[in-house]
Amino acid sequence: MQLATYRPLGRLLALLLALLLMPLAAAADQLDDVRERGLLRCGVNGEIPGLSYRDDDGDWSGIDVDLCRAVAAAALGSADKVELIPLTTAERFDALRDGKIDLLARNTTWTQARDLTQGVSFAAILYYDGQGFMVPRSTNTLSALELGGARICAIADTTSIDSAKRYFQRHQMPMELKQYPDLKAATKAYLEGKCTTLTTDRSQLYAVRARLEQPESQRILPEVISRDPLSPAVVKGETRMLDLVSWTLYTLINAEEMGISSDNVVTAKARAQTDAVRTLLDLDGESAEVFGIEPEWGYRVILAVGNYAELFERNLGKASGLNIKRGLNALWSQGGLLYAPPPR
């Protein structure tokens, strides 16, 4: 009787021991899904030149777009293996959490509240932006401190709303805030005279002004009233995807600092001897093994889109027509904030 009682217990303990000793199968994650699909789905804006913009011919451009292409080059071997999905401000986080996109690269400000409550993880700062104001030159307004009593067009569900409220309260200036669902609607209202000023990130103000028939009719005021670090994001908990996106961006920054560009990366690969260059380009495949992707992913990234300076120049700098200065987005060694962990 006693022996019969112990036998089931013995079998149960043996089973538990066997389960504990069994090798655990690697759990599938988002990067696995992307590689199995052979396509990176990237959520973008689509209406802001310089950041992400689709023209009348269906061609895409922008620094957000180039980041998506860079991640595709790293993960899938080709910058063309990306689907760019336009999203509104209101739907961007839902699209990421619901699995409709793999990566959000939609001029999104990295804030504490979003980081802690939206179920997403921000990768790294792609662009240091800040909120500003645009006014008609005909008003002779030269400073945001002259905007007391202004009617302000702004985009709903963005950090611009609270930043504008804080700025006017701090300076004890009255104002009327008019909210619109997107930049297109806010700009239309502003140009129709429903507001005396348009407020949003300065990168967007430059983009709006550049597309006007008479850009010189508008003035972007000098004040920057907020810190808006724009960062790509992935779903919270997808650590391998997060690491790949982060290190893809770091590779773009480090490549600029090391003087490696799309023009010379082939030569740099052929002549690579230092550990820093070999690590940047992943010539020995060490980081690729960690990510579970093909070796030389850093080389593919730079060959496909260039370094950070190239991204900035063609999308935001003189070559783009926006003529935005590097400013905070210059390398740390050139007076800016751009800084990445070293490739070693």
Short mmCIF file of C-alpha atoms in Angstrom, two decimals:
data_model
loop_
_atom_site.label_atom_id
_atom_site.label_comp_id
_atom_site.label_asym_id
_atom_site.label_seq_id
_atom_site.Cartn_x
_atom_site.Cartn_y
_atom_site.Cartn_z
CA MET A 1 0.00 0.00 0.00
CA GLN A 2 2.76 2.38 0.95
CA LEU A 3 4.81 1.37 -2.14
CA ALA A 4 1.82 1.97 -4.42
CA THR A 5 1.44 5.46 -2.95
CA TYR A 6 5.04 6.40 -3.67
CA ARG A 7 5.20 5.07 -7.23
CA PRO A 8 3.00 7.80 -8.81
CA LEU A 9 4.96 10.43 -6.89
CA GLY A 10 8.22 8.95 -8.18
CA ARG A 11 6.97 9.01 -11.76
CA LEU A 12 5.86 12.63 -11.35
CA LEU A 13 9.25 13.69 -10.00
CA ALA A 14 10.98 11.87 -12.84
CA LEU A 15 8.78 13.66 -15.37
CA LEU A 16 9.46 17.07 -13.82
CA LEU A 17 13.19 16.37 -13.82
CA ALA A 18 13.07 15.37 -17.48
CA LEU A 19 11.22 18.56 -18.39
CA LEU A 20 13.75 20.66 -16.53
CA LEU A 21 16.63 19.00 -18.34
CA MET A 22 15.06 19.33 -21.81
CA PRO A 23 16.63 22.11 -23.93
CA LEU A 24 14.29 25.04 -24.19
CA ALA A 25 13.21 25.85 -27.72
CA ALA A 26 14.03 29.42 -28.68
CA ALA A 27 10.89 31.51 -28.59
CA ALA A 28 9.97 33.13 -31.88
CA ASP A 29 10.08 36.91 -31.80
CA GLN A 30 9.33 39.82 -34.09
CA LEU A 31 12.67 39.73 -35.87
CA ASP A 32 12.04 36.05 -36.67
CA ASP A 33 8.64 37.02 -38.07
CA VAL A 34 10.18 39.74 -40.23
CA ARG A 35 12.79 37.37 -41.62
CA GLU A 36 10.26 34.63 -42.27
CA ARG A 37 8.00 37.13 -44.05
CA GLY A 38 10.92 38.57 -45.99
CA LEU A 39 9.50 42.06 -45.56
CA LEU A 40 9.81 44.80 -42.94
CA ARG A 41 6.57 46.70 -42.33
CA CYS A 42 7.45 50.22 -41.30
CA GLY A 43 4.93 52.79 -40.08
CA VAL A 44 5.65 56.32 -41.32
CA ASN A 45 3.91 59.65 -41.86
CA GLY A 46 4.04 60.12 -45.61
CA GLU A 47 3.18 63.82 -45.68
CA ILE A 48 6.27 65.57 -44.33
CA PRO A 49 9.13 66.25 -46.75
CA GLY A 50 12.47 65.59 -45.11
CA LEU A 51 11.04 63.08 -42.63
CA SER A 52 8.77 60.80 -44.64
CA TYR A 53 7.03 61.86 -47.82
CA ARG A 54 5.39 60.10 -50.77
CA ASP A 55 5.23 62.24 -53.90
CA ASP A 56 2.63 62.17 -56.67
CA ASP A 57 4.56 59.42 -58.46
CA GLY A 58 4.48 57.22 -55.37
CA ASP A 59 8.19 57.65 -54.66
CA TRP A 60 9.26 57.85 -51.01
CA SER A 61 11.91 60.01 -49.36
CA GLY A 62 12.86 61.24 -45.90
CA ILE A 63 15.17 60.43 -43.02
CA ASP A 64 12.53 58.17 -41.42
CA VAL A 65 12.18 56.31 -44.72
CA ASP A 66 15.95 55.87 -44.98
CA LEU A 67 16.06 54.42 -41.47
CA CYS A 68 13.40 51.87 -42.43
CA ARG A 69 15.43 50.96 -45.53
CA ALA A 70 18.60 50.66 -43.43
CA VAL A 71 16.93 48.23 -40.99
CA ALA A 72 15.62 46.18 -43.93
CA ALA A 73 19.13 46.03 -45.38
CA ALA A 74 20.46 44.79 -42.05
CA ALA A 75 17.73 42.26 -41.31
CA LEU A 76 16.84 41.03 -44.78
CA GLY A 77 19.83 41.80 -46.98
CA SER A 78 18.12 44.45 -49.11
CA ALA A 79 16.89 47.99 -48.46
CA ASP A 80 14.05 47.34 -50.89
CA LYS A 81 12.45 44.68 -48.69
CA VAL A 82 10.35 47.19 -46.80
CA GLU A 83 6.69 48.15 -46.91
CA LEU A 84 6.08 51.77 -45.90
CA ILE A 85 2.68 52.17 -44.25
CA PRO A 86 1.30 55.72 -43.77
CA LEU A 87 -0.25 56.23 -40.34
CA THR A 88 -2.06 59.10 -38.67
CA THR A 89 -0.90 60.51 -35.36
CA ALA A 90 -3.82 58.90 -33.53
CA GLU A 91 -3.35 55.39 -34.92
CA ARG A 92 0.46 55.01 -34.86
CA PHE A 93 0.87 53.34 -31.44
CA ASP A 94 -2.15 51.07 -31.93
CA ALA A 95 -0.74 49.91 -35.26
CA LEU A 96 2.53 48.95 -33.57
CA ARG A 97 0.94 47.21 -30.58
CA ASP A 98 -1.58 45.37 -32.78
CA GLY A 99 1.18 43.96 -35.00
CA LYS A 100 0.17 45.84 -38.16
CA ILE A 101 3.71 47.20 -38.38
CA ASP A 102 7.07 45.94 -37.13
CA LEU A 103 8.73 49.31 -36.69
CA LEU A 104 7.37 52.79 -36.06
CA ALA A 105 9.45 55.52 -37.69
CA ARG A 106 6.93 58.34 -37.80
CA ASN A 107 8.47 61.56 -36.43
CA THR A 108 7.49 60.50 -32.90
CA THR A 109 8.80 62.31 -29.83
CA TRP A 110 10.33 60.10 -27.15
CA THR A 111 8.72 61.10 -23.85
CA GLN A 112 8.53 59.54 -20.40
CA ALA A 113 4.78 59.02 -20.58
CA ARG A 114 4.95 57.30 -23.97
CA ASP A 115 7.89 55.17 -22.92
CA LEU A 116 6.15 53.95 -19.77
CA THR A 117 2.50 53.70 -20.80
CA GLN A 118 2.19 53.04 -24.53
CA GLY A 119 3.63 49.52 -24.58
CA VAL A 120 6.49 50.51 -26.90
CA SER A 121 10.26 50.85 -26.57
CA PHE A 122 12.13 53.72 -28.21
CA ALA A 123 15.36 52.69 -29.89
CA ALA A 124 17.64 55.74 -30.18
CA ILE A 125 17.35 59.38 -31.16
CA LEU A 126 17.26 59.80 -34.93
CA TYR A 127 16.67 63.56 -34.97
CA TYR A 128 16.82 66.25 -32.30
CA ASP A 129 13.84 68.47 -33.00
CA GLY A 130 11.98 71.19 -31.14
CA GLN A 131 8.68 73.02 -31.42
CA GLY A 132 8.46 76.41 -33.08
CA PHE A 133 6.06 78.88 -34.67
CA MET A 134 5.48 80.09 -38.21
CA VAL A 135 3.84 83.43 -39.00
CA PRO A 136 3.16 85.46 -42.16
CA ARG A 137 6.00 87.89 -42.88
CA SER A 138 3.38 90.54 -43.49
CA THR A 139 2.68 90.68 -39.74
CA ASN A 140 6.27 91.80 -38.97
CA THR A 141 6.27 89.44 -35.96
CA LEU A 142 9.88 88.60 -35.10
CA SER A 143 9.57 86.71 -31.82
CA ALA A 144 7.25 84.21 -30.19
CA LEU A 145 7.09 86.61 -27.26
CA GLU A 146 5.01 88.87 -29.52
CA LEU A 147 2.28 86.23 -29.94
CA GLY A 148 0.12 87.25 -26.98
CA GLY A 149 -3.55 86.85 -27.92
CA ALA A 150 -2.70 84.71 -30.94
CA ARG A 151 -4.95 82.07 -32.47
CA ILE A 152 -2.74 79.02 -32.83
CA CYS A 153 -3.23 76.12 -35.25
CA ALA A 154 -1.81 72.86 -33.82
CA ILE A 155 -2.02 69.11 -34.43
CA ALA A 156 -4.18 67.13 -32.02
CA ASP A 157 -2.76 64.15 -30.09
CA THR A 158 0.80 65.51 -30.24
CA THR A 159 3.19 66.96 -27.68
CA SER A 160 2.73 70.34 -29.40
CA ILE A 161 -0.50 70.96 -27.50
CA ASP A 162 0.93 70.79 -23.98
CA SER A 163 4.17 72.52 -24.99
CA ALA A 164 2.27 75.49 -26.42
CA LYS A 165 0.06 75.73 -23.32
CA ARG A 166 3.09 75.69 -21.01
CA TYR A 167 4.97 78.28 -23.05
CA PHE A 168 2.09 80.79 -23.07
CA GLN A 169 1.29 80.21 -19.40
CA ARG A 170 4.94 80.69 -18.44
CA HIS A 171 5.07 84.00 -20.27
CA GLN A 172 1.60 85.00 -19.08
CA MET A 173 0.28 85.50 -22.59
CA PRO A 174 -3.31 84.72 -23.57
CA MET A 175 -3.93 82.57 -26.65
CA GLU A 176 -6.57 80.50 -28.40
CA LEU A 177 -5.52 76.97 -29.34
CA LYS A 178 -7.25 75.39 -32.35
CA GLN A 179 -6.58 71.68 -32.84
CA TYR A 180 -6.67 69.78 -36.15
CA PRO A 181 -6.31 66.05 -36.88
CA ASP A 182 -3.10 66.30 -38.91
CA LEU A 183 -0.51 68.68 -40.33
CA LYS A 184 -2.33 69.06 -43.63
CA ALA A 185 -5.53 70.22 -41.96
CA ALA A 186 -3.69 72.53 -39.53
CA THR A 187 -1.69 74.10 -42.37
CA LYS A 188 -4.82 74.61 -44.48
CA ALA A 189 -6.57 76.39 -41.62
CA TYR A 190 -3.51 78.57 -41.01
CA LEU A 191 -3.18 79.57 -44.67
CA GLU A 192 -6.91 80.37 -44.78
CA GLY A 193 -6.40 82.86 -41.96
CA LYS A 194 -8.22 80.90 -39.27
CA CYS A 195 -5.11 81.18 -37.11
CA THR A 196 -2.40 83.79 -36.74
CA THR A 197 0.36 81.21 -36.28
CA LEU A 198 1.08 77.55 -36.96
CA THR A 199 2.95 75.54 -34.35
CA THR A 200 4.59 72.11 -34.61
CA ASP A 201 8.12 70.68 -34.73
CA ARG A 202 10.45 73.03 -36.58
CA SER A 203 11.38 70.31 -39.07
CA GLN A 204 7.72 70.19 -40.09
CA LEU A 205 7.50 73.97 -40.33
CA TYR A 206 10.46 73.99 -42.73
CA ALA A 207 8.75 71.26 -44.77
CA VAL A 208 5.47 73.17 -44.90
CA ARG A 209 7.18 76.39 -45.95
CA ALA A 210 9.25 74.71 -48.66
CA ARG A 211 6.11 73.37 -50.37
CA LEU A 212 4.31 76.74 -50.57
CA GLU A 213 4.12 78.63 -53.85
CA GLN A 214 5.67 81.60 -52.06
CA PRO A 215 7.88 80.24 -49.27
CA GLU A 216 9.34 83.67 -48.65
CA SER A 217 5.92 84.85 -47.46
CA GLN A 218 6.33 82.88 -44.21
CA ARG A 219 8.71 83.36 -41.30
CA ILE A 220 9.77 80.67 -38.82
CA LEU A 221 10.37 82.42 -35.52
CA PRO A 222 13.71 81.82 -33.76
CA GLU A 223 12.39 80.46 -30.46
CA VAL A 224 12.47 76.70 -29.84
CA ILE A 225 10.02 76.03 -27.01
CA SER A 226 10.46 72.30 -26.41
CA ARG A 227 12.80 69.34 -26.62
CA ASP A 228 11.48 66.82 -29.11
CA PRO A 229 13.88 63.91 -29.64
CA LEU A 230 12.41 61.91 -32.51
CA SER A 231 12.99 58.18 -32.21
CA PRO A 232 11.89 54.98 -33.93
CA ALA A 233 10.05 52.50 -31.71
CA VAL A 234 9.22 48.81 -31.48
CA VAL A 235 6.80 46.83 -29.33
CA LYS A 236 7.83 46.60 -25.69
CA GLY A 237 9.64 43.34 -24.96
CA GLU A 238 10.96 42.76 -28.47
CA THR A 239 14.56 43.13 -27.33
CA ARG A 240 16.25 41.62 -30.38
CA MET A 241 14.35 43.90 -32.74
CA LEU A 242 15.04 46.85 -30.48
CA ASP A 243 18.76 46.08 -30.45
CA LEU A 244 18.92 45.77 -34.23
CA VAL A 245 17.12 49.07 -34.82
CA SER A 246 19.29 50.83 -32.22
CA TRP A 247 22.55 49.49 -33.63
CA THR A 248 21.50 50.22 -37.19
CA LEU A 249 21.14 53.88 -36.23
CA TYR A 250 24.38 53.80 -34.22
CA THR A 251 26.10 52.37 -37.30
CA LEU A 252 24.95 55.36 -39.37
CA ILE A 253 26.32 57.77 -36.76
CA ASN A 254 29.59 55.90 -36.19
CA ALA A 255 30.14 55.63 -39.93
CA GLU A 256 30.03 59.41 -40.26
CA GLU A 257 32.46 59.83 -37.37
CA MET A 258 34.83 57.28 -38.89
CA GLY A 259 34.63 58.84 -42.35
CA ILE A 260 32.97 55.82 -43.98
CA SER A 261 30.26 56.61 -46.52
CA SER A 262 28.38 54.95 -49.35
CA ASP A 263 31.09 56.26 -51.69
CA ASN A 264 34.01 54.55 -49.95
CA VAL A 265 32.50 51.66 -47.98
CA VAL A 266 33.49 49.09 -50.62
CA THR A 267 37.11 50.20 -50.34
CA ALA A 268 36.83 50.36 -46.54
CA LYS A 269 35.65 46.76 -46.51
CA ALA A 270 38.46 45.58 -48.77
CA ARG A 271 41.14 47.33 -46.72
CA ALA A 272 39.63 46.87 -43.26
CA GLN A 273 42.25 45.96 -40.69
CA THR A 274 41.30 47.74 -37.47
CA ASP A 275 38.88 46.14 -35.05
CA ALA A 276 36.68 49.25 -35.13
CA VAL A 277 36.08 49.10 -38.88
CA ARG A 278 35.64 45.33 -38.92
CA THR A 279 33.13 45.59 -36.06
CA LEU A 280 31.25 48.50 -37.67
CA LEU A 281 30.82 46.58 -40.92
CA ASP A 282 30.39 43.23 -39.10
CA LEU A 283 32.97 41.63 -41.36
CA ASP A 284 33.57 38.79 -38.91
CA GLY A 285 29.86 38.18 -38.34
CA GLU A 286 30.05 38.38 -34.55
CA SER A 287 27.09 40.71 -34.01
CA ALA A 288 25.15 39.07 -36.84
CA GLU A 289 25.30 35.82 -34.89
CA VAL A 290 23.74 37.54 -31.89
CA PHE A 291 20.98 39.05 -34.02
CA GLY A 292 20.42 35.88 -36.03
CA ILE A 293 20.94 37.65 -39.37
CA GLU A 294 23.43 37.38 -42.23
CA PRO A 295 26.99 38.64 -41.61
CA GLU A 296 28.26 42.01 -42.84
CA TRP A 297 24.99 43.73 -42.02
CA GLY A 298 26.78 46.99 -41.15
CA TYR A 299 28.38 47.00 -44.58
CA ARG A 300 24.96 46.47 -46.20
CA VAL A 301 23.45 49.35 -44.24
CA ILE A 302 26.09 51.89 -45.27
CA LEU A 303 26.17 50.68 -48.87
CA ALA A 304 22.38 51.04 -49.10
CA VAL A 305 21.75 54.42 -47.45
CA GLY A 306 25.13 55.95 -46.54
CA ASN A 307 26.10 57.42 -43.19
CA TYR A 308 24.13 59.84 -41.03
CA ALA A 309 25.57 62.91 -42.77
CA GLU A 310 24.37 61.58 -46.12
CA LEU A 311 20.88 60.94 -44.74
CA PHE A 312 20.70 64.43 -43.30
CA GLU A 313 22.03 66.23 -46.35
CA ARG A 314 19.76 64.64 -48.94
CA ASN A 315 16.62 64.75 -46.78
CA LEU A 316 16.96 67.89 -44.64
CA GLY A 317 20.05 69.84 -45.72
CA LYS A 318 20.87 71.94 -48.76
CA ALA A 319 20.43 69.09 -51.22
CA SER A 320 16.82 68.64 -50.06
CA GLY A 321 15.74 72.22 -50.57
CA LEU A 322 14.76 72.54 -46.91
CA ASN A 323 18.24 73.82 -46.02
CA ILE A 324 17.96 72.93 -42.33
CA LYS A 325 21.23 73.41 -40.46
CA ARG A 326 22.77 70.44 -38.66
CA GLY A 327 22.67 72.27 -35.32
CA LEU A 328 21.99 69.82 -32.51
CA ASN A 329 22.11 67.02 -35.07
CA ALA A 330 25.79 67.55 -35.76
CA LEU A 331 28.31 65.10 -34.34
CA TRP A 332 29.35 65.68 -30.73
CA SER A 333 32.83 66.48 -32.00
CA GLN A 334 31.38 69.29 -34.14
CA GLY A 335 29.27 70.98 -31.48
CA GLY A 336 26.13 68.86 -31.77
CA LEU A 337 24.51 66.13 -29.68
CA LEU A 338 24.97 63.24 -32.09
CA TYR A 339 26.77 60.48 -30.24
CA ALA A 340 26.71 56.70 -30.48
CA PRO A 341 28.24 53.84 -28.48
CA PRO A 342 31.55 52.87 -30.12
CA PRO A 343 31.82 49.78 -32.37
CA ARG A 344 34.06 47.67 -30.20
#
